[in-house]
Amino acid sequence: MKTIKVGLIGTGYIGLVHLEMLRRLGVVEIAAVADTNAGLAQAAAGKFGIGKVYDGAEALIADGEVEVVHNCAPNNVHFEISAAAIRAGKELLSEKPLALDSRESAELLELATKHGTLTAVDFCYRYYPVVQEAAARARRGDLGEVRAFVGHFLQDWLFYETDYTWRLDPKVAGRANVVADLGSHWFDLVQFITGQKIVEVMAELHTCLPKRRKPKGGVLSFGAGAAGETEEVAITLDDYASLFLKLENGARGSFTTCQAAAGRKVDLEIQVFGSKESYAWSHVHPNALWIGHREKANEVFYESSQLQTEGTRKYATLPTGHPIGYHDAVFNLFRDYYEALAAKRAGNATNANFPDFRVGHDMMCVIDAAVESDKTGRWAAVRR
Amino acid sequence: MKTIKVGLIGTGYIGLVHLEMLRRLGVVEIAAVADTNAGLAQAAAGKFGIGKVYDGAEALIADGEVEVVHNCAPNNVHFEISAAAIRAGKELLSEKPLALDSRESAELLELATKHGTLTAVDFCYRYYPVVQEAAARARRGDLGEVRAFVGHFLQDWLFYETDYTWRLDPKVAGRANVVADLGSHWFDLVQFITGQKIVEVMAELHTCLPKRRKPKGGVLSFGAGAAGETEEVAITLDDYASLFLKLENGARGSFTTCQAAAGRKVDLEIQVFGSKESYAWSHVHPNALWIGHREKANEVFYESSQLQTEGTRKYATLPTGHPIGYHDAVFNLFRDYYEALAAKRAGNATNANFPDFRVGHDMMCVIDAAVESDKTGRWAAVRR
Amino acid sequence: MKTIKVGLIGTGYIGLVHLEMLRRLGVVEIAAVADTNAGLAQAAAGKFGIGKVYDGAEALIADGEVEVVHNCAPNNVHFEISAAAIRAGKELLSEKPLALDSRESAELLELATKHGTLTAVDFCYRYYPVVQEAAARARRGDLGEVRAFVGHFLQDWLFYETDYTWRLDPKVAGRANVVADLGSHWFDLVQFITGQKIVEVMAELHTCLPKRRKPKGGVLSFGAGAAGETEEVAITLDDYASLFLKLENGARGSFTTCQAAAGRKVDLEIQVFGSKESYAWSHVHPNALWIGHREKANEVFYESSQLQTEGTRKYATLPTGHPIGYHDAVFNLFRDYYEALAAKRAGNATNANFPDFRVGHDMMCVIDAAVESDKTGRWAAVRR
Amino acid sequence: MKTIKVGLIGTGYIGLVHLEMLRRLGVVEIAAVADTNAGLAQAAAGKFGIGKVYDGAEALIADGEVEVVHNCAPNNVHFEISAAAIRAGKELLSEKPLALDSRESAELLELATKHGTLTAVDFCYRYYPVVQEAAARARRGDLGEVRAFVGHFLQDWLFYETDYTWRLDPKVAGRANVVADLGSHWFDLVQFITGQKIVEVMAELHTCLPKRRKPKGGVLSFGAGAAGETEEVAITLDDYASLFLKLENGARGSFTTCQAAAGRKVDLEIQVFGSKESYAWSHVHPNALWIGHREKANEVFYESSQLQTEGTRKYATLPTGHPIGYHDAVFNLFRDYYEALAAKRAGNATNANFPDFRVGHDMMCVIDAAVESDKTGRWAAVRR
């Protein structure tokens, strides 16, 4: 089989995860990497035996051998890179958020549609096997009508005043921090599991730590505390957000997120209450789906290549009971994307269900509505 | 030791819990019970060998032997009974909510202050040993400054359209259902653990099931489904509510409650995030307190008469590891109340910390603010 | 209704639990307490307003008003007291173990049978609602044929060399410590849930801490560390034991117990694997029963007065989701016993299922077999 | 960097896991695969773009390009293949068990020592980050002296009579099934965490299902139930085993394993009790290590590239809180092995800690002692 040539832009933490998971796919060859930090790119290339290294996105996009671009650059250049890649005729898998606001993401979506690009955005949490199972059960009617939902996404990596990240800088991160970075994953799960769009939000964005110490040198995501000099900076973006949400069918929900919650690491939890049963899932123990009942005992469904519904079985990539991790969720998304790509090339239809730029744009619209609601102190409609 | 004579009004489910827990106290004698449902009162008296049975509150309050009144009647007569008991010079322990609104509860509080009544309100969840422990740790500074808090209180006993209760009838329950019934417990926990008042709320009250089948005969709380005839009634009170909350120090939080959440029974969960550590507690496994840290492993503190702080040790009434249940929480509150009563009679000061009518009134003010916010779609201040 | 007069012997920790739980029963009046430690007895009587206090078992047994005796004295006087109580025509509820060995317990059983005594032994763990549920499900065939079982009972109150108890002294405790004290509870659960007798055991008894510091004054169970002088003593009884067990039908199981397991408090866990489904129960979260399946999702059954099977519903004494604790388990056992006593007096048959002296003797036979097996290094039959 | 050429023998379930995880390593190139089932080998090669496919081990071993052999063939040919690979000068990573008995494994160990082969055996469970953490803490003295340990390894894939596997056939699997297949993993964890050898065992091997339906065609591990014809076969190997174990320092432990435990999938649990603290780990939620204390709250340590001890941090391959799965554990082992290989080639010393053939042989000795003990009904020494 002919391999597919991939070029990856942005070799920070998440870029390396992409590279490792791409290598698990037999059909893919990583042809090139690019990063404005040349040392990072060089190190990644060395580690994985990648032939070409570029010091910028432009050069990689110009490389004719590259068929698919993975956009793992910081938020503020997502738009520019994705737009260029689409125009250059590349297929495109982007990290979230798609862009800095919904105006940009709308433009990307339009551009991708025009060029027939096969797009994806890395909302990987939906690719844990039991999250797929919850969605499949809801789709076949087990959940009944969704009535309510609730959850949170809590972390503690911004707990100390000495914790700093470019995500807190509006120039790089856009108009929101945590509601965009973590919220978007959770909103995607709500829509994916319930099959309903979020149509209206009431949001409160808040800054728990209004002053922080910023390293005078730069910082990497999730990096160890820099030892160097720091300066005090005022923080205006949110490290806490809470939202009320309405779905198309009138169902209500609420969501809270915070990155200063000591002891919570990647603690995403979602509960969905339907007219027939309920689901609860926590990323802390990501292989168990809780299924709630009124008239009988509740169930705990552990990921299972034997017991999952037909369509979701393939995401439980190991015999029942061998735990799936974060890497596997990312891998599952990539596998769906590259299968769809193979189908596209073969001229076949595909019913793959991975999140594409329509989903990515949708999340930007929800975030924009949240920012607007926070400003006005009123509910805001999600304008798509 | 001279025993204290108690009269209890309202011999439904919670009244029976009171009676059993009162009997565990050696110093108390239950002198009389009253209920407008004479059969219920008679049965309770028979079960516990209680001498006097009244068919109404008035007669019991008029009984000179009765020193302390337990008010376990429905919400809509709380005010009237409590006011009469105070005026008659009784000591008073009331079920929550204190009254139908904060105007009534303010009046009760004023009356009790004037008469020097020793009052208590049954916010029993704070009496699980590890909840006391969380509050004690916060009070001595372990938590640091509270920054954020989040939680829920979920049940499923109103899951079906055929589930009906007087709590859904504004004439008996007042202006709110779930935000009052379940919310008040949670708000009390927030204030008790953090030591901070809730000063402002943004609330959304919602009715998941706008139509229900009401039994043409009456219904008891938590009773089995009535077999008789039913009629369709429109429901206007909330079976779902979500709130944003602000504390005195500016900390933000959110809370969601629903009684149509299949599989959730008495699922109260609260997480409090401070500048030094975090606490999480779930009523589903009520003997474990999670203590979160950024720089070291998280802790799980199990109730312990050995390991708890000095002041809270007495609430862990058994050797470490023997689980405490709901009955014991109620018992712990009663014990504190009756110790304070003994101290009062002996002319001693007491530093007991049980929730009194100031706390009960406080909760009414929060609920009133929630109802107001829901109407206006705006934040509402809690007016005390 | 005429109340039943109870006399309790032994007012240490477990005696006080008996007193409090007896008071929850409406039909019972505690007429007298006795303890060789006069101060303890006096304190208990004062706390609960008990009229008569004796400084020894004999005098209490001689009291004609006492109808039922609760034997809460130390192990080494269980036999003597129980035998005297039976001969005096009292009804009898004893703490476990029944006696120091199976020869004594056989004699008690014979004596009780001869006198028609209504006996009970306080194996209270089976009285958590979901343990009853497991047994009821097994009895109606849900479990299928039991194939295997496994579990442990771990504590840490003998973790330090400075921890000492009379249970480690063969003169007071008999021939075994932990396998008798904790093992007997677990063996009772196995037989109760499976409905099968333990017929053969292979046991290893071991002493993790062969030297301890014994207070020169006395010690109370679960008491805080004594501050006084200590002396080194050699420990010969087991603080660790592990067993293989066979049931009547050939099913195999294993059990391990240890009282030097740091961090484990009252950590009893049992798993039973049948040919149709499995059960697992842990005393750490005692209200949840895990039900395992091969062909579908596992279930977690939370105690429920609504969902439990008909016969076990009454043990879930509160509306679904209000957690039951250790006190309630003891209370449930007492309630069954006193209902059977009321039936006996009314001349009615009773199908109550509480553990009586046959069960108590059975456990002594298993313990004796364990001690024998440990000595020979061979399997030993349980001789009943 | 020059890549290392790998040849893999046996392309069933576990072989495919090896291939995917090898690909995540940048330095490795999979040069060839071999399987007597040509279709399987061909499919694997196609999936991962592997150049050479052999229909047997011999040819692959004869391939001069292959530097490292991964032995993923069935148990009964482990010895023959490994011996041939060593003799051919290959480096060698083998699936467990090393061979059919300790005589064979001793021979392999001797052969590997003679040839200076860098060997590894796939005891992957120790490569979850928090298992490494437990061992590192024990090694630096946090655990104190180990006193006792307990655990189980439960599965349900042999629950039905219609479940059949070559592991139940003594001709292919050797003298034991579950005690070898699952027990060896658990024994390795005990020795790895405590740093103590198992020196003596008392074992009971048992067959819960003495008759099974064997497909007349062949069967694959963990495969879906075959639809074809079956025949009844008598099963003589163990599907249940229970053991008492002694460590060098006299510490006692017990272990139970069963493959007919409905609802248990890959449920490995181990608890280790030391004189200073305790550890508990469950494969069901593999990223949490429980650390037990007597004098303070217990801890739950979640895998963390920030909080783990220096030497184990690298196994937590993602930012704290991103769950690690089974694939990552295998990957961690491979990475250690190939780093050691790179060091060997560079002539550098390595302090890598992966399980080599000494460990593999050790486990065979424990299994042989278990089989012997079961036959004699007596304790058996582990002869190394």
mmCIF file of N, CA and C in Angstrom, chain B residues 234-309:
data_model
loop_
_atom_site.group_PDB
_atom_site.id
_atom_site.type_symbol
_atom_site.label_atom_id
_atom_site.label_comp_id
_atom_site.label_asym_id
_atom_site.label_seq_id
_atom_site.Cartn_x
_atom_site.Cartn_y
_atom_site.Cartn_z
ATOM 1 N N ALA B 234 -50.291 20.618 35.450
ATOM 2 C CA ALA B 234 -49.164 21.394 34.934
ATOM 3 C C ALA B 234 -48.244 21.729 36.092
ATOM 4 N N ILE B 235 -46.949 21.552 35.871
ATOM 5 C CA ILE B 235 -45.969 21.827 36.930
ATOM 6 C C ILE B 235 -45.281 23.145 36.611
ATOM 7 N N THR B 236 -45.289 24.040 37.588
ATOM 8 C CA THR B 236 -44.623 25.329 37.376
ATOM 9 C C THR B 236 -43.349 25.465 38.201
ATOM 10 N N LEU B 237 -43.237 24.677 39.249
ATOM 11 C CA LEU B 237 -42.014 24.767 40.067
ATOM 12 C C LEU B 237 -40.871 23.989 39.421
ATOM 13 N N ASP B 238 -39.673 24.327 39.863
ATOM 14 C CA ASP B 238 -38.439 23.779 39.313
ATOM 15 C C ASP B 238 -38.181 22.346 39.764
ATOM 16 N N ASP B 239 -37.805 21.466 38.805
ATOM 17 C CA ASP B 239 -37.219 20.170 39.148
ATOM 18 C C ASP B 239 -35.746 20.140 38.705
ATOM 19 N N TYR B 240 -35.288 21.290 38.220
ATOM 20 C CA TYR B 240 -33.883 21.491 37.845
ATOM 21 C C TYR B 240 -33.538 22.930 38.178
ATOM 22 N N ALA B 241 -32.348 23.148 38.705
ATOM 23 C CA ALA B 241 -31.895 24.517 38.914
ATOM 24 C C ALA B 241 -30.384 24.553 38.813
ATOM 25 N N SER B 242 -29.898 25.646 38.275
ATOM 26 C CA SER B 242 -28.453 25.838 38.190
ATOM 27 C C SER B 242 -28.155 27.259 38.647
ATOM 28 N N LEU B 243 -27.068 27.412 39.391
ATOM 29 C CA LEU B 243 -26.749 28.729 39.946
ATOM 30 C C LEU B 243 -25.272 29.060 39.823
ATOM 31 N N PHE B 244 -24.996 30.331 39.564
ATOM 32 C CA PHE B 244 -23.666 30.884 39.841
ATOM 33 C C PHE B 244 -23.768 31.562 41.209
ATOM 34 N N LEU B 245 -22.695 31.465 41.993
ATOM 35 C CA LEU B 245 -22.720 32.081 43.322
ATOM 36 C C LEU B 245 -21.440 32.850 43.581
ATOM 37 N N LYS B 246 -21.578 33.935 44.348
ATOM 38 C CA LYS B 246 -20.403 34.680 44.788
ATOM 39 C C LYS B 246 -20.359 34.708 46.307
ATOM 40 N N LEU B 247 -19.160 34.539 46.849
ATOM 41 C CA LEU B 247 -18.978 34.654 48.295
ATOM 42 C C LEU B 247 -18.490 36.063 48.647
ATOM 43 N N GLU B 248 -18.525 36.348 49.934
ATOM 44 C CA GLU B 248 -18.052 37.645 50.442
ATOM 45 C C GLU B 248 -16.695 38.053 49.905
ATOM 46 N N ASN B 249 -15.783 37.087 49.841
ATOM 47 C CA ASN B 249 -14.409 37.421 49.450
ATOM 48 C C ASN B 249 -14.224 37.448 47.933
ATOM 49 N N GLY B 250 -15.325 37.291 47.187
ATOM 50 C CA GLY B 250 -15.233 37.335 45.737
ATOM 51 C C GLY B 250 -15.088 35.975 45.069
ATOM 52 N N ALA B 251 -14.949 34.918 45.852
ATOM 53 C CA ALA B 251 -14.830 33.578 45.266
ATOM 54 C C ALA B 251 -16.093 33.227 44.484
ATOM 55 N N ARG B 252 -15.886 32.521 43.367
ATOM 56 C CA ARG B 252 -17.004 32.129 42.517
ATOM 57 C C ARG B 252 -17.291 30.636 42.640
ATOM 58 N N GLY B 253 -18.566 30.286 42.446
ATOM 59 C CA GLY B 253 -18.912 28.881 42.455
ATOM 60 C C GLY B 253 -20.126 28.599 41.606
ATOM 61 N N SER B 254 -20.414 27.323 41.425
ATOM 62 C CA SER B 254 -21.619 26.972 40.681
ATOM 63 C C SER B 254 -22.207 25.706 41.255
ATOM 64 N N PHE B 255 -23.504 25.588 41.082
ATOM 65 C CA PHE B 255 -24.250 24.483 41.678
ATOM 66 C C PHE B 255 -25.394 24.106 40.749
ATOM 67 N N THR B 256 -25.610 22.822 40.612
ATOM 68 C CA THR B 256 -26.707 22.334 39.789
ATOM 69 C C THR B 256 -27.456 21.254 40.552
ATOM 70 N N THR B 257 -28.759 21.290 40.449
ATOM 71 C CA THR B 257 -29.570 20.293 41.139
ATOM 72 C C THR B 257 -30.705 19.840 40.230
ATOM 73 N N CYS B 258 -31.065 18.597 40.347
ATOM 74 C CA CYS B 258 -32.102 18.034 39.482
ATOM 75 C C CYS B 258 -32.684 16.816 40.188
ATOM 76 N N GLN B 259 -33.991 16.641 40.065
ATOM 77 C CA GLN B 259 -34.625 15.479 40.680
ATOM 78 C C GLN B 259 -35.157 14.491 39.639
ATOM 79 N N ALA B 260 -34.673 14.650 38.406
ATOM 80 C CA ALA B 260 -35.078 13.738 37.337
ATOM 81 C C ALA B 260 -33.853 13.064 36.730
ATOM 82 N N ALA B 261 -32.822 12.859 37.551
ATOM 83 C CA ALA B 261 -31.545 12.331 37.083
ATOM 84 C C ALA B 261 -31.474 10.831 37.360
ATOM 85 N N ALA B 262 -31.907 10.044 36.406
ATOM 86 C CA ALA B 262 -32.027 8.591 36.605
ATOM 87 C C ALA B 262 -30.741 7.995 37.164
ATOM 88 N N GLY B 263 -30.869 7.265 38.242
ATOM 89 C CA GLY B 263 -29.726 6.567 38.824
ATOM 90 C C GLY B 263 -29.062 7.317 39.963
ATOM 91 N N ARG B 264 -29.329 8.598 40.074
ATOM 92 C CA ARG B 264 -28.786 9.382 41.185
ATOM 93 C C ARG B 264 -29.820 9.406 42.294
ATOM 94 N N LYS B 265 -29.417 9.056 43.481
ATOM 95 C CA LYS B 265 -30.380 8.905 44.567
ATOM 96 C C LYS B 265 -30.302 10.102 45.530
ATOM 97 N N VAL B 266 -29.285 10.164 46.358
ATOM 98 C CA VAL B 266 -29.102 11.349 47.209
ATOM 99 C C VAL B 266 -27.668 11.798 46.969
ATOM 100 N N ASP B 267 -27.424 12.207 45.741
ATOM 101 C CA ASP B 267 -26.079 12.418 45.223
ATOM 102 C C ASP B 267 -25.688 13.885 45.361
ATOM 103 N N LEU B 268 -25.262 14.230 46.572
ATOM 104 C CA LEU B 268 -24.780 15.581 46.856
ATOM 105 C C LEU B 268 -23.260 15.560 46.764
ATOM 106 N N GLU B 269 -22.718 16.456 45.969
ATOM 107 C CA GLU B 269 -21.252 16.540 45.854
ATOM 108 C C GLU B 269 -20.825 17.992 45.935
ATOM 109 N N ILE B 270 -19.740 18.233 46.664
ATOM 110 C CA ILE B 270 -19.222 19.592 46.779
ATOM 111 C C ILE B 270 -17.705 19.564 46.697
ATOM 112 N N GLN B 271 -17.166 20.511 45.928
ATOM 113 C CA GLN B 271 -15.721 20.677 45.833
ATOM 114 C C GLN B 271 -15.392 22.137 46.143
ATOM 115 N N VAL B 272 -14.410 22.329 46.994
ATOM 116 C CA VAL B 272 -13.993 23.675 47.372
ATOM 117 C C VAL B 272 -12.506 23.823 47.080
ATOM 118 N N PHE B 273 -12.159 24.858 46.330
ATOM 119 C CA PHE B 273 -10.769 25.053 45.917
ATOM 120 C C PHE B 273 -10.188 26.293 46.585
ATOM 121 N N GLY B 274 -9.188 26.097 47.428
ATOM 122 C CA GLY B 274 -8.564 27.205 48.122
ATOM 123 C C GLY B 274 -7.196 27.525 47.544
ATOM 124 N N SER B 275 -6.560 28.522 48.136
ATOM 125 C CA SER B 275 -5.241 28.915 47.652
ATOM 126 C C SER B 275 -4.145 27.998 48.197
ATOM 127 N N LYS B 276 -4.512 27.075 49.113
ATOM 128 C CA LYS B 276 -3.520 26.144 49.647
ATOM 129 C C LYS B 276 -3.834 24.691 49.346
ATOM 130 N N GLU B 277 -5.099 24.315 49.396
ATOM 131 C CA GLU B 277 -5.486 22.940 49.093
ATOM 132 C C GLU B 277 -6.956 22.916 48.683
ATOM 133 N N SER B 278 -7.468 21.744 48.382
ATOM 134 C CA SER B 278 -8.855 21.596 47.930
ATOM 135 C C SER B 278 -9.548 20.506 48.740
ATOM 136 N N TYR B 279 -10.871 20.598 48.822
ATOM 137 C CA TYR B 279 -11.667 19.532 49.423
ATOM 138 C C TYR B 279 -12.743 19.071 48.458
ATOM 139 N N ALA B 280 -13.033 17.773 48.482
ATOM 140 C CA ALA B 280 -14.188 17.263 47.748
ATOM 141 C C ALA B 280 -14.878 16.232 48.618
ATOM 142 N N TRP B 281 -16.198 16.293 48.619
ATOM 143 C CA TRP B 281 -16.976 15.363 49.423
ATOM 144 C C TRP B 281 -18.217 14.956 48.643
ATOM 145 N N SER B 282 -18.508 13.670 48.687
ATOM 146 C CA SER B 282 -19.707 13.145 48.036
ATOM 147 C C SER B 282 -20.527 12.367 49.047
ATOM 148 N N HIS B 283 -21.816 12.637 49.054
ATOM 149 C CA HIS B 283 -22.701 11.941 49.988
ATOM 150 C C HIS B 283 -22.907 10.482 49.626
ATOM 151 N N VAL B 284 -22.511 10.094 48.433
ATOM 152 C CA VAL B 284 -22.654 8.697 48.024
ATOM 153 C C VAL B 284 -21.698 7.809 48.827
ATOM 154 N N HIS B 285 -20.509 8.320 49.111
ATOM 155 C CA HIS B 285 -19.547 7.624 49.989
ATOM 156 C C HIS B 285 -19.159 8.622 51.072
ATOM 157 N N PRO B 286 -20.030 8.815 52.052
ATOM 158 C CA PRO B 286 -19.971 10.013 52.886
ATOM 159 C C PRO B 286 -18.854 10.032 53.916
ATOM 160 N N ASN B 287 -18.086 8.957 54.014
ATOM 161 C CA ASN B 287 -17.063 8.914 55.053
ATOM 162 C C ASN B 287 -15.671 9.269 54.556
ATOM 163 N N ALA B 288 -15.570 9.637 53.282
ATOM 164 C CA ALA B 288 -14.269 9.957 52.711
ATOM 165 C C ALA B 288 -14.221 11.425 52.299
ATOM 166 N N LEU B 289 -13.190 12.111 52.733
ATOM 167 C CA LEU B 289 -12.936 13.485 52.305
ATOM 168 C C LEU B 289 -11.705 13.472 51.417
ATOM 169 N N TRP B 290 -11.862 13.988 50.206
ATOM 170 C CA TRP B 290 -10.712 14.099 49.306
ATOM 171 C C TRP B 290 -10.041 15.442 49.570
ATOM 172 N N ILE B 291 -8.730 15.410 49.725
ATOM 173 C CA ILE B 291 -7.962 16.633 49.951
ATOM 174 C C ILE B 291 -6.947 16.753 48.827
ATOM 175 N N GLY B 292 -7.101 17.786 48.034
ATOM 176 C CA GLY B 292 -6.293 17.909 46.818
ATOM 177 C C GLY B 292 -5.093 18.817 46.993
ATOM 178 N N HIS B 293 -3.994 18.412 46.370
ATOM 179 C CA HIS B 293 -2.755 19.178 46.436
ATOM 180 C C HIS B 293 -2.146 19.329 45.042
ATOM 181 N N ARG B 294 -1.409 20.388 44.857
ATOM 182 C CA ARG B 294 -0.678 20.560 43.615
ATOM 183 C C ARG B 294 0.691 19.903 43.665
ATOM 184 N N GLU B 295 1.394 20.035 44.819
ATOM 185 C CA GLU B 295 2.799 19.671 44.883
ATOM 186 C C GLU B 295 3.073 18.300 45.490
ATOM 187 N N LYS B 296 2.022 17.592 45.858
ATOM 188 C CA LYS B 296 2.225 16.250 46.412
ATOM 189 C C LYS B 296 0.966 15.436 46.140
ATOM 190 N N ALA B 297 1.024 14.180 46.533
ATOM 191 C CA ALA B 297 -0.116 13.294 46.292
ATOM 192 C C ALA B 297 -1.360 13.809 46.996
ATOM 193 N N ASN B 298 -2.506 13.585 46.399
ATOM 194 C CA ASN B 298 -3.767 13.903 47.050
ATOM 195 C C ASN B 298 -4.011 12.941 48.208
ATOM 196 N N GLU B 299 -4.859 13.355 49.125
ATOM 197 C CA GLU B 299 -5.185 12.513 50.272
ATOM 198 C C GLU B 299 -6.650 12.110 50.236
ATOM 199 N N VAL B 300 -6.937 10.956 50.802
ATOM 200 C CA VAL B 300 -8.316 10.563 51.062
ATOM 201 C C VAL B 300 -8.420 10.316 52.559
ATOM 202 N N PHE B 301 -9.111 11.202 53.212
ATOM 203 C CA PHE B 301 -9.251 11.140 54.662
ATOM 204 C C PHE B 301 -10.555 10.437 54.996
ATOM 205 N N TYR B 302 -10.459 9.295 55.658
ATOM 206 C CA TYR B 302 -11.649 8.544 56.051
ATOM 207 C C TYR B 302 -11.995 8.924 57.492
ATOM 208 N N GLU B 303 -13.285 9.065 57.785
ATOM 209 C CA GLU B 303 -13.699 9.501 59.128
ATOM 210 C C GLU B 303 -12.943 8.685 60.173
ATOM 211 N N SER B 304 -12.545 9.317 61.241
ATOM 212 C CA SER B 304 -11.698 8.636 62.211
ATOM 213 C C SER B 304 -11.735 9.320 63.567
ATOM 214 N N SER B 305 -12.153 8.578 64.552
ATOM 215 C CA SER B 305 -12.137 9.137 65.903
ATOM 216 C C SER B 305 -10.702 9.285 66.398
ATOM 217 N N GLN B 306 -9.746 8.699 65.680
ATOM 218 C CA GLN B 306 -8.347 8.879 66.062
ATOM 219 C C GLN B 306 -7.703 10.058 65.324
ATOM 220 N N LEU B 307 -7.968 10.178 64.016
ATOM 221 C CA LEU B 307 -7.189 11.116 63.213
ATOM 222 C C LEU B 307 -7.837 12.480 63.026
ATOM 223 N N GLN B 308 -9.115 12.610 63.327
ATOM 224 C CA GLN B 308 -9.744 13.918 63.109
ATOM 225 C C GLN B 308 -9.174 14.950 64.077
ATOM 226 N N THR B 309 -9.350 16.220 63.731
ATOM 227 C CA THR B 309 -8.890 17.276 64.620
ATOM 228 C C THR B 309 -9.698 17.222 65.913
#
